[in-house]
CSV table of C-alpha atoms in Angstrom, one decimal:
chain,number,residue,atom,x,y,z
A,1,MET,CA,16.6,-56.6,16.0
A,2,SER,CA,14.3,-57.9,18.6
A,3,ARG,CA,10.9,-56.5,17.8
A,4,THR,CA,8.2,-58.4,19.5
A,5,LYS,CA,5.9,-60.1,17.0
A,6,GLN,CA,2.4,-59.1,17.5
A,7,SER,CA,-0.3,-61.8,17.3
A,8,LYS,CA,-3.1,-61.3,14.7
A,9,LYS,CA,-5.6,-61.2,17.5
A,10,SER,CA,-3.9,-58.4,19.3
A,11,ILE,CA,-3.6,-56.4,16.1
A,12,LEU,CA,-7.3,-56.8,15.5
A,13,LYS,CA,-8.2,-55.8,19.1
A,14,LYS,CA,-5.9,-52.8,18.9
A,15,GLY,CA,-7.7,-51.5,15.8
A,16,ILE,CA,-11.2,-52.0,17.0
A,17,ILE,CA,-10.9,-51.0,20.7
A,18,ASP,CA,-7.6,-49.6,22.0
A,19,ASN,CA,-7.1,-47.3,19.0
A,20,ASN,CA,-10.6,-46.9,17.9
A,21,PRO,CA,-10.4,-44.4,15.1
A,22,THR,CA,-13.7,-42.6,15.9
A,23,PHE,CA,-13.8,-42.3,19.6
A,24,VAL,CA,-10.1,-42.5,20.7
A,25,MET,CA,-8.1,-41.2,17.8
A,26,LEU,CA,-10.8,-38.8,16.5
A,27,LEU,CA,-9.6,-39.5,12.9
A,28,GLY,CA,-11.7,-39.1,9.8
A,29,MET,CA,-14.2,-36.8,11.4
A,30,CYS,CA,-15.9,-35.6,8.2
A,31,PRO,CA,-17.7,-38.9,7.3
A,32,THR,CA,-18.2,-39.7,10.9
A,33,LEU,CA,-20.4,-36.6,11.3
A,34,ALA,CA,-21.8,-36.4,7.9
A,35,THR,CA,-23.0,-39.9,7.1
A,36,THR,CA,-24.4,-40.9,10.5
A,37,ASN,CA,-27.8,-39.3,10.2
A,38,THR,CA,-29.2,-42.7,9.0
A,39,PHE,CA,-28.0,-46.2,10.1
A,40,ALA,CA,-28.0,-47.4,6.5
A,41,GLY,CA,-25.7,-44.5,5.4
A,42,ALA,CA,-23.3,-45.2,8.3
A,43,LEU,CA,-23.1,-48.9,7.4
A,44,ALA,CA,-22.4,-48.2,3.8
A,45,MET,CA,-19.7,-45.7,4.7
A,46,GLY,CA,-18.2,-48.0,7.3
A,47,ILE,CA,-18.1,-51.0,4.9
A,48,SER,CA,-16.6,-49.0,2.1
A,49,VAL,CA,-13.8,-47.9,4.5
A,50,VAL,CA,-13.2,-51.5,5.6
A,51,ILE,CA,-12.9,-52.6,1.9
A,52,VAL,CA,-10.6,-49.7,1.0
A,53,LEU,CA,-8.4,-50.2,4.0
A,54,VAL,CA,-8.0,-54.0,3.5
A,55,LEU,CA,-7.3,-53.6,-0.2
A,56,THR,CA,-4.9,-50.7,0.0
A,57,ASN,CA,-3.1,-52.2,3.0
A,58,ALA,CA,-2.7,-55.5,1.2
A,59,VAL,CA,-1.3,-54.0,-2.0
A,60,ILE,CA,1.0,-51.5,-0.2
A,61,SER,CA,2.4,-54.2,1.9
A,62,LEU,CA,2.9,-56.5,-1.1
A,63,PHE,CA,4.9,-53.8,-2.9
A,64,ARG,CA,6.6,-52.3,0.2
A,65,LYS,CA,10.1,-53.5,-0.9
A,66,ILE,CA,9.9,-52.2,-4.5
A,67,VAL,CA,8.4,-48.8,-4.0
A,68,PRO,CA,11.1,-46.1,-3.7
A,69,ALA,CA,10.8,-44.2,-0.4
A,70,GLN,CA,10.8,-40.8,-2.0
A,71,ILE,CA,7.7,-41.2,-4.1
A,72,ARG,CA,5.8,-43.6,-1.8
A,73,ILE,CA,3.1,-41.0,-0.7
A,74,PRO,CA,2.0,-40.1,-4.3
A,75,MET,CA,1.8,-43.8,-5.1
A,76,TYR,CA,-0.3,-44.5,-2.0
A,77,ILE,CA,-2.6,-41.7,-2.8
A,78,THR,CA,-3.1,-42.8,-6.4
A,79,LEU,CA,-3.8,-46.4,-5.3
A,80,ILE,CA,-6.2,-45.3,-2.6
A,81,ALA,CA,-8.0,-43.0,-5.1
A,82,THR,CA,-8.3,-45.8,-7.6
A,83,VAL,CA,-9.9,-48.2,-5.1
A,84,VAL,CA,-12.2,-45.4,-3.9
A,85,THR,CA,-13.3,-44.7,-7.5
A,86,ILE,CA,-14.2,-48.4,-8.0
A,87,ILE,CA,-16.3,-48.4,-4.9
A,88,GLU,CA,-18.0,-45.1,-5.9
A,89,TYR,CA,-19.1,-46.6,-9.2
A,90,PHE,CA,-20.2,-49.8,-7.6
A,91,LEU,CA,-22.5,-47.9,-5.2
A,92,GLN,CA,-23.7,-45.8,-8.1
A,93,ILE,CA,-24.8,-48.9,-10.0
A,94,TYR,CA,-26.3,-50.9,-7.2
A,95,PHE,CA,-27.3,-48.5,-4.4
A,96,ILE,CA,-28.1,-45.2,-6.2
A,97,GLU,CA,-30.3,-43.8,-3.4
A,98,LEU,CA,-27.5,-44.3,-0.9
A,99,TYR,CA,-25.1,-42.8,-3.3
A,100,ASP,CA,-27.1,-39.7,-3.7
A,101,SER,CA,-27.1,-39.1,0.0
A,102,ILE,CA,-23.5,-40.0,0.9
A,103,GLY,CA,-21.8,-40.0,-2.5
A,104,ILE,CA,-19.4,-37.1,-2.0
A,105,TYR,CA,-18.1,-38.5,1.3
A,106,ILE,CA,-17.3,-41.8,-0.4
A,107,ALA,CA,-15.1,-39.9,-2.9
A,108,LEU,CA,-13.5,-38.2,0.0
A,109,ILE,CA,-12.3,-41.5,1.6
A,110,ALA,CA,-9.4,-40.8,-0.8
A,111,VAL,CA,-8.1,-38.0,1.5
A,112,ASN,CA,-9.2,-39.7,4.7
A,113,CYS,CA,-6.4,-39.6,7.2
A,114,ILE,CA,-7.2,-43.1,8.5
A,115,ILE,CA,-6.3,-44.8,5.2
A,116,LEU,CA,-3.0,-43.0,4.6
A,117,GLY,CA,-2.2,-43.2,8.3
A,118,ARG,CA,-2.5,-47.0,8.3
A,119,ALA,CA,-0.6,-47.3,5.0
A,120,GLU,CA,2.3,-45.3,6.3
A,121,ALA,CA,2.3,-46.5,9.9
A,122,PHE,CA,1.6,-50.2,9.4
A,123,ALA,CA,1.4,-51.6,5.9
A,124,ALA,CA,4.7,-50.1,4.7
A,125,LYS,CA,6.5,-52.0,7.4
A,126,ASN,CA,4.7,-55.3,8.0
A,127,ASN,CA,4.0,-58.4,6.0
A,128,VAL,CA,0.8,-58.9,3.9
A,129,GLY,CA,-1.1,-61.1,6.4
A,130,ASP,CA,-0.6,-58.7,9.3
A,131,SER,CA,-1.4,-55.7,7.1
A,132,ILE,CA,-4.7,-57.2,6.0
A,133,VAL,CA,-5.6,-57.9,9.7
A,134,ASP,CA,-4.6,-54.4,10.7
A,135,GLY,CA,-6.8,-52.9,7.9
A,136,LEU,CA,-9.7,-55.1,8.9
A,137,GLY,CA,-9.3,-54.2,12.6
A,138,THR,CA,-9.1,-50.4,12.0
A,139,GLY,CA,-11.9,-50.6,9.4
A,140,LEU,CA,-14.1,-52.5,11.8
A,141,GLY,CA,-13.3,-50.1,14.6
A,142,PHE,CA,-14.4,-47.2,12.3
A,143,LEU,CA,-17.6,-49.2,11.2
A,144,PHE,CA,-18.3,-49.8,14.9
A,145,GLY,CA,-18.0,-46.1,15.8
A,146,LEU,CA,-20.1,-45.0,13.0
A,147,SER,CA,-22.8,-47.6,13.7
A,148,ILE,CA,-23.1,-46.6,17.3
A,149,LEU,CA,-23.3,-42.9,16.5
A,150,ALA,CA,-25.9,-43.5,13.7
A,151,PHE,CA,-27.9,-45.9,15.9
A,152,PHE,CA,-28.5,-43.3,18.6
A,153,ARG,CA,-29.0,-40.4,16.1
A,154,GLU,CA,-31.6,-42.2,14.0
A,155,LEU,CA,-33.3,-43.7,17.0
A,156,ILE,CA,-33.6,-40.4,18.9
A,157,GLY,CA,-34.0,-38.3,15.8
A,158,THR,CA,-36.7,-40.2,14.0
A,159,GLY,CA,-38.1,-42.5,16.6
A,160,GLY,CA,-37.0,-45.7,14.9
A,161,ILE,CA,-34.4,-47.3,12.6
A,162,ASP,CA,-35.6,-48.0,9.1
A,163,LEU,CA,-33.0,-50.7,8.3
A,164,LEU,CA,-33.6,-52.8,11.4
A,165,LYS,CA,-37.3,-52.2,11.4
A,166,ILE,CA,-37.2,-50.9,15.0
A,167,ASN,CA,-39.8,-48.3,16.0
A,168,ILE,CA,-40.1,-47.0,19.5
A,169,MET,CA,-42.1,-43.9,19.0
A,170,SER,CA,-43.9,-41.9,16.3
A,171,SER,CA,-41.7,-39.6,14.3
A,172,GLU,CA,-43.7,-36.5,15.4
A,173,ASN,CA,-42.6,-37.0,19.0
A,174,ALA,CA,-39.0,-37.6,18.2
A,175,ILE,CA,-36.3,-35.0,18.9
A,176,SER,CA,-35.5,-34.4,15.2
A,177,ILE,CA,-32.5,-32.2,15.9
A,178,PHE,CA,-30.5,-35.4,16.5
A,179,ALA,CA,-31.0,-36.6,12.9
A,180,GLN,CA,-30.1,-33.1,11.6
A,181,ASN,CA,-26.7,-31.5,11.3
A,182,PRO,CA,-26.3,-30.2,14.9
A,183,GLY,CA,-27.2,-33.6,16.3
A,184,ALA,CA,-24.0,-35.0,14.8
A,185,PHE,CA,-21.8,-32.6,16.9
A,186,LEU,CA,-24.0,-33.1,19.9
A,187,THR,CA,-24.0,-37.0,19.8
A,188,LEU,CA,-20.3,-37.2,19.2
A,189,GLY,CA,-19.7,-34.6,22.0
A,190,ILE,CA,-21.7,-36.7,24.4
A,191,ILE,CA,-19.9,-39.9,23.6
A,192,VAL,CA,-16.4,-38.3,23.8
A,193,ALA,CA,-17.4,-36.8,27.1
A,194,ILE,CA,-18.5,-40.1,28.5
A,195,ARG,CA,-15.1,-41.6,27.4
A,196,GLN,CA,-13.2,-38.8,29.0
A,197,TYR,CA,-15.2,-39.2,32.2
A,198,GLN,CA,-14.3,-42.8,32.4
A,199,VAL,CA,-10.6,-42.1,31.7
A,200,ILE,CA,-10.5,-39.4,34.4
A,201,LYS,CA,-12.3,-41.7,36.9
A,202,LYS,CA,-9.9,-44.6,36.2
A,203,LYS,CA,-7.0,-42.3,36.8
A,204,LYS,CA,-8.4,-41.0,40.0
A,205,THR,CA,-9.1,-44.5,41.4
A,206,LYS,CA,-5.5,-45.4,40.5
A,207,GLU,CA,-4.2,-42.4,42.4
A,208,LEU,CA,-6.3,-43.2,45.4
A,209,GLN,CA,-5.1,-46.8,45.4
A,210,GLY,CA,-1.6,-45.5,45.2
A,211,ASP,CA,-2.1,-43.3,48.2
A,212,TYR,CA,-3.7,-46.1,50.1
A,213,GLU,CA,-0.8,-48.4,49.4
A,214,ASN,CA,1.6,-45.7,50.4
A,215,VAL,CA,-0.2,-45.2,53.7
A,216,ASN,CA,-0.2,-48.9,54.4
A,217,ARG,CA,3.5,-49.2,53.8
B,1,MET,CA,-26.8,-13.9,-14.3
B,2,SER,CA,-28.6,-11.2,-12.5
B,3,ILE,CA,-27.1,-9.5,-9.4
B,4,ASP,CA,-29.9,-10.9,-7.2
B,5,ASN,CA,-29.0,-14.3,-8.2
B,6,MET,CA,-25.4,-13.7,-7.5
B,7,ILE,CA,-26.1,-12.5,-4.0
B,8,LEU,CA,-28.3,-15.5,-3.4
B,9,ILE,CA,-25.6,-17.9,-4.5
B,10,ALA,CA,-23.0,-16.1,-2.4
B,11,PHE,CA,-25.1,-16.0,0.7
B,12,ASN,CA,-26.1,-19.6,0.3
B,13,ALA,CA,-22.6,-20.8,-0.1
B,14,PHE,CA,-21.3,-18.6,2.7
B,15,LEU,CA,-23.9,-19.4,5.4
B,16,ILE,CA,-26.9,-21.5,4.6
B,17,GLN,CA,-24.8,-24.4,3.2
B,18,ASN,CA,-21.8,-23.6,5.3
B,19,ILE,CA,-19.1,-26.1,4.5
B,20,ILE,CA,-18.2,-26.9,8.1
B,21,LEU,CA,-21.5,-26.6,9.9
B,22,THR,CA,-23.8,-28.3,7.4
B,23,LYS,CA,-21.5,-30.3,5.1
B,24,PHE,CA,-18.9,-31.3,7.7
B,25,LEU,CA,-16.0,-30.9,5.4
B,26,GLY,CA,-12.7,-29.9,7.0
B,27,ILE,CA,-13.7,-30.9,10.5
B,28,CYS,CA,-10.2,-32.2,11.3
B,29,SER,CA,-8.6,-28.8,10.9
B,30,PHE,CA,-11.7,-27.1,12.4
B,31,LEU,CA,-11.1,-29.0,15.7
B,32,GLY,CA,-7.3,-29.3,15.4
B,33,VAL,CA,-6.1,-25.8,14.5
B,34,SER,CA,-8.6,-23.7,16.5
B,35,LYS,CA,-6.9,-23.5,19.8
B,36,ASN,CA,-5.9,-19.9,19.3
B,37,LYS,CA,-7.1,-17.1,17.1
B,38,SER,CA,-4.0,-16.4,15.1
B,39,SER,CA,-3.5,-20.0,13.9
B,40,ALA,CA,-7.2,-20.3,13.1
B,41,LEU,CA,-6.9,-17.1,11.0
B,42,GLY,CA,-3.8,-18.4,9.3
B,43,MET,CA,-5.3,-21.8,8.5
B,44,GLY,CA,-8.6,-20.1,7.4
B,45,LEU,CA,-6.8,-17.8,5.0
B,46,ALA,CA,-4.6,-20.6,3.6
B,47,VAL,CA,-7.7,-22.8,3.0
B,48,THR,CA,-9.7,-19.9,1.5
B,49,PHE,CA,-6.9,-19.2,-1.0
B,50,VAL,CA,-6.3,-22.8,-1.9
B,51,ILE,CA,-10.0,-23.7,-2.2
B,52,THR,CA,-10.7,-20.9,-4.6
B,53,VAL,CA,-7.7,-21.5,-6.8
B,54,SER,CA,-8.1,-25.3,-6.8
B,55,ALA,CA,-11.8,-25.2,-7.5
B,56,VAL,CA,-11.3,-23.0,-10.5
B,57,VAL,CA,-8.4,-25.1,-11.8
B,58,SER,CA,-10.5,-28.3,-11.3
B,59,TYR,CA,-13.4,-26.7,-13.1
B,60,PHE,CA,-11.2,-26.1,-16.2
B,61,ILE,CA,-9.7,-29.6,-16.1
B,62,TYR,CA,-13.1,-31.2,-15.8
B,63,GLU,CA,-14.7,-29.1,-18.5
B,64,PHE,CA,-11.9,-29.1,-21.0
B,65,ILE,CA,-10.0,-32.3,-20.4
B,66,LEU,CA,-12.1,-34.9,-18.7
B,67,ILE,CA,-15.4,-34.3,-20.5
B,68,PRO,CA,-14.0,-34.1,-24.1
B,69,TYR,CA,-12.0,-37.3,-23.6
B,70,ASN,CA,-14.8,-39.0,-21.7
B,71,ILE,CA,-12.7,-39.9,-18.7
B,72,GLU,CA,-14.9,-38.4,-15.9
B,73,TYR,CA,-14.2,-41.5,-13.8
B,74,MET,CA,-10.6,-40.2,-13.3
B,75,ARG,CA,-12.0,-37.2,-11.4
B,76,THR,CA,-11.0,-38.2,-7.9
B,77,ILE,CA,-7.5,-39.3,-8.8
B,78,ILE,CA,-6.7,-36.3,-11.1
B,79,PHE,CA,-8.2,-33.8,-8.6
B,80,ILE,CA,-6.1,-35.1,-5.8
B,81,LEU,CA,-2.9,-35.0,-7.8
B,82,VAL,CA,-3.7,-31.6,-9.2
B,83,ILE,CA,-4.4,-30.2,-5.8
B,84,ALA,CA,-1.2,-31.6,-4.3
B,85,CYS,CA,0.9,-30.1,-7.1
B,86,LEU,CA,-1.0,-26.8,-6.9
B,87,VAL,CA,-0.4,-26.4,-3.2
B,88,GLN,CA,3.3,-26.9,-3.8
B,89,LEU,CA,3.3,-24.4,-6.6
B,90,VAL,CA,1.3,-21.9,-4.5
B,91,GLU,CA,3.8,-22.4,-1.7
B,92,MET,CA,6.8,-21.7,-4.0
B,93,VAL,CA,5.2,-18.6,-5.6
B,94,VAL,CA,4.1,-17.2,-2.3
B,95,LYS,CA,7.6,-17.9,-0.7
B,96,LYS,CA,9.3,-16.1,-3.6
B,97,TYR,CA,7.1,-13.1,-4.3
B,98,PHE,CA,5.0,-12.5,-1.2
B,99,LYS,CA,7.3,-12.7,1.8
B,100,SER,CA,4.8,-11.2,4.3
B,101,LEU,CA,2.0,-13.5,3.2
B,102,TYR,CA,4.3,-16.5,3.5
B,103,SER,CA,5.2,-15.7,7.1
B,104,LEU,CA,1.5,-15.7,7.9
B,105,LEU,CA,0.4,-18.8,5.9
B,106,GLY,CA,3.7,-20.7,5.5
B,107,ILE,CA,3.3,-23.5,7.9
B,108,TYR,CA,-0.4,-24.0,7.1
B,109,LEU,CA,-0.1,-24.4,3.3
B,110,PRO,CA,1.3,-28.0,3.3
B,111,LEU,CA,-1.4,-29.0,5.8
B,112,VAL,CA,-4.1,-27.8,3.3
B,113,THR,CA,-3.3,-30.7,0.9
B,114,THR,CA,-4.9,-33.2,3.1
B,115,ASN,CA,-7.8,-31.0,4.1
B,116,CYS,CA,-10.9,-32.7,2.7
B,117,ALA,CA,-12.7,-29.4,2.3
B,118,VAL,CA,-10.4,-28.6,-0.7
B,119,LEU,CA,-11.2,-31.8,-2.6
B,120,GLY,CA,-14.8,-31.6,-1.4
B,121,VAL,CA,-15.4,-28.2,-3.0
B,122,ALA,CA,-13.6,-29.3,-6.2
B,123,ILE,CA,-16.0,-32.3,-6.4
B,124,LEU,CA,-19.0,-30.3,-5.4
B,125,VAL,CA,-18.7,-27.6,-8.1
B,126,THR,CA,-17.8,-29.8,-11.0
B,127,GLY,CA,-20.2,-31.9,-13.0
B,128,LYS,CA,-23.2,-29.8,-12.2
B,129,SER,CA,-23.1,-27.6,-15.4
B,130,TYR,CA,-22.2,-24.4,-13.5
B,131,THR,CA,-20.9,-21.5,-15.5
B,132,PHE,CA,-17.4,-20.1,-14.8
B,133,THR,CA,-18.8,-17.2,-12.8
B,134,GLN,CA,-21.0,-19.4,-10.7
B,135,THR,CA,-18.1,-21.7,-9.9
B,136,LEU,CA,-15.9,-18.8,-8.9
B,137,LEU,CA,-18.6,-17.3,-6.7
B,138,ILE,CA,-19.5,-20.6,-5.0
B,139,SER,CA,-16.0,-21.7,-4.3
B,140,PHE,CA,-14.9,-18.3,-3.0
B,141,PHE,CA,-17.8,-17.8,-0.7
B,142,THR,CA,-17.8,-21.4,0.5
B,143,ALA,CA,-14.1,-20.8,1.4
B,144,LEU,CA,-15.0,-17.6,3.2
B,145,GLY,CA,-17.6,-19.6,5.1
B,146,TYR,CA,-14.8,-21.9,6.2
B,147,LEU,CA,-12.7,-18.9,7.3
B,148,ALA,CA,-15.6,-17.3,9.2
B,149,SER,CA,-16.6,-20.5,11.1
B,150,ILE,CA,-13.1,-21.5,12.1
B,151,PHE,CA,-12.4,-17.9,13.3
B,152,VAL,CA,-15.6,-17.6,15.3
B,153,PHE,CA,-15.1,-21.1,16.7
B,154,SER,CA,-11.6,-20.4,17.8
B,155,SER,CA,-12.6,-17.1,19.5
B,156,ILE,CA,-15.2,-19.0,21.5
B,157,ARG,CA,-12.8,-21.7,22.3
B,158,VAL,CA,-10.2,-19.3,23.7
B,159,LYS,CA,-12.8,-18.0,26.1
B,160,LEU,CA,-13.9,-21.5,27.1
B,161,GLU,CA,-10.4,-22.4,28.1
B,162,ASP,CA,-10.6,-20.1,31.1
B,163,SER,CA,-14.1,-20.9,32.1
B,164,PRO,CA,-15.0,-23.2,35.0
B,165,ILE,CA,-16.3,-26.3,33.2
B,166,PRO,CA,-16.2,-29.9,34.5
B,167,GLU,CA,-12.9,-31.5,33.6
B,168,PHE,CA,-14.4,-34.4,31.6
B,169,LEU,CA,-16.1,-31.8,29.2
B,170,LYS,CA,-12.9,-29.9,28.6
B,171,GLY,CA,-11.3,-29.9,25.2
B,172,ILE,CA,-13.0,-31.8,22.4
B,173,PRO,CA,-16.5,-32.4,24.0
B,174,VAL,CA,-17.2,-28.7,24.8
B,175,GLY,CA,-15.8,-27.8,21.4
B,176,LEU,CA,-18.2,-30.2,19.8
B,177,PHE,CA,-21.1,-28.7,21.8
B,178,THR,CA,-20.1,-25.2,20.7
B,179,ALA,CA,-20.1,-26.4,17.1
B,180,ALA,CA,-23.5,-27.9,17.6
B,181,ILE,CA,-24.9,-24.6,18.8
B,182,MET,CA,-23.3,-22.8,15.8
B,183,SER,CA,-24.8,-25.5,13.5
B,184,MET,CA,-28.2,-24.9,15.0
B,185,ILE,CA,-28.0,-21.2,14.3
B,186,VAL,CA,-27.2,-21.9,10.6
B,187,LEU,CA,-30.0,-24.5,10.5
B,188,GLY,CA,-32.4,-21.8,11.8
B,189,LEU,CA,-31.4,-19.5,8.9
B,190,LYS,CA,-32.5,-22.2,6.4
B,191,THR,CA,-35.5,-20.5,5.0
B,192,SER,CA,-37.0,-20.1,1.6
B,193,LEU,CA,-33.7,-18.8,0.5
B,194,MET,CA,-32.5,-22.4,-0.2
B,195,VAL,CA,-31.1,-23.0,-3.6
B,196,PRO,CA,-29.2,-26.2,-4.3
B,197,ILE,CA,-25.4,-25.8,-4.3
């Protein structure tokens, strides 16, 4: 078996950029849209997902040789739900205001496809160190996607960002629809459109280059 | 509960607090299974069925098992396991006794397990001291709201497929813009009718 061993750095980069769960894979859309109306909420959601991913990936990878293949999915789900419940109660104790606004989405991390996806696709096959790095990378990619969305939504929607103490205009002049529900679809739509535009442009330049080289030959 | 109150709760759950357009639950299936009308209808019906049944079962488990034994913190874990088992059970029952229904919903039922709308509704209706009738009403009309939005969305999307739009907007971006407009309509309806769900 000659599987090329991936370096830790490339695993991390893959999670954050190449396979970014928010903009490239479009996974875990519910929290992406629901918790990004404030920057603080998005950060809390993103950090929770990072913690859950790292912990579950580590544990699943640790026990990957003991767990029977037939019942692995129920075991993963139970483990994920346990970690999620711990985080839920932690937030409830220390950040009750945040919990009130995003609480249900924290509980729903338990059925988020990113977590189970990474468990099944990576942690069940790789060693503990690599699995932790993979969890960290994918989690940070998710955090990054959420922060970007929330940054623009709160900035345009309310004129400033509370957490960072930025204020560019008064809230009466802000386009408040961006901080409300439709703004979530709108902002994500714009970002995905920009990405698709770049991908298509890259493809076209490649084709043109190919043609040019063919002509020269 | 008066009939006015019931209509209010139903309307609120169906449209004003629409599960997809205002709570963003079940977005994965909303974007994924809406490429044609028949699959959207199948998925919508399967989800409607499962949400209603699982919310009612979760309500009983929460009220009669979790609260008396003081183990409310087990809510997420128990609900996930119960929903997963329930979906399997529903699939078996439907396959055995309702052949025609199975041919319509069959392939969508397993997908429902991982739909966050199902667990979301179960969590939303428990722990808020709703009566049984209220729980039944809220979960059923929330589920109908899911069905309505995914069906309308897929009908629009089918038309968008043939329309001349720039290539970089095709697929997901234009779908998200459509959802944004649908969400604005729901937002516009948010009047004094608001009651907390």
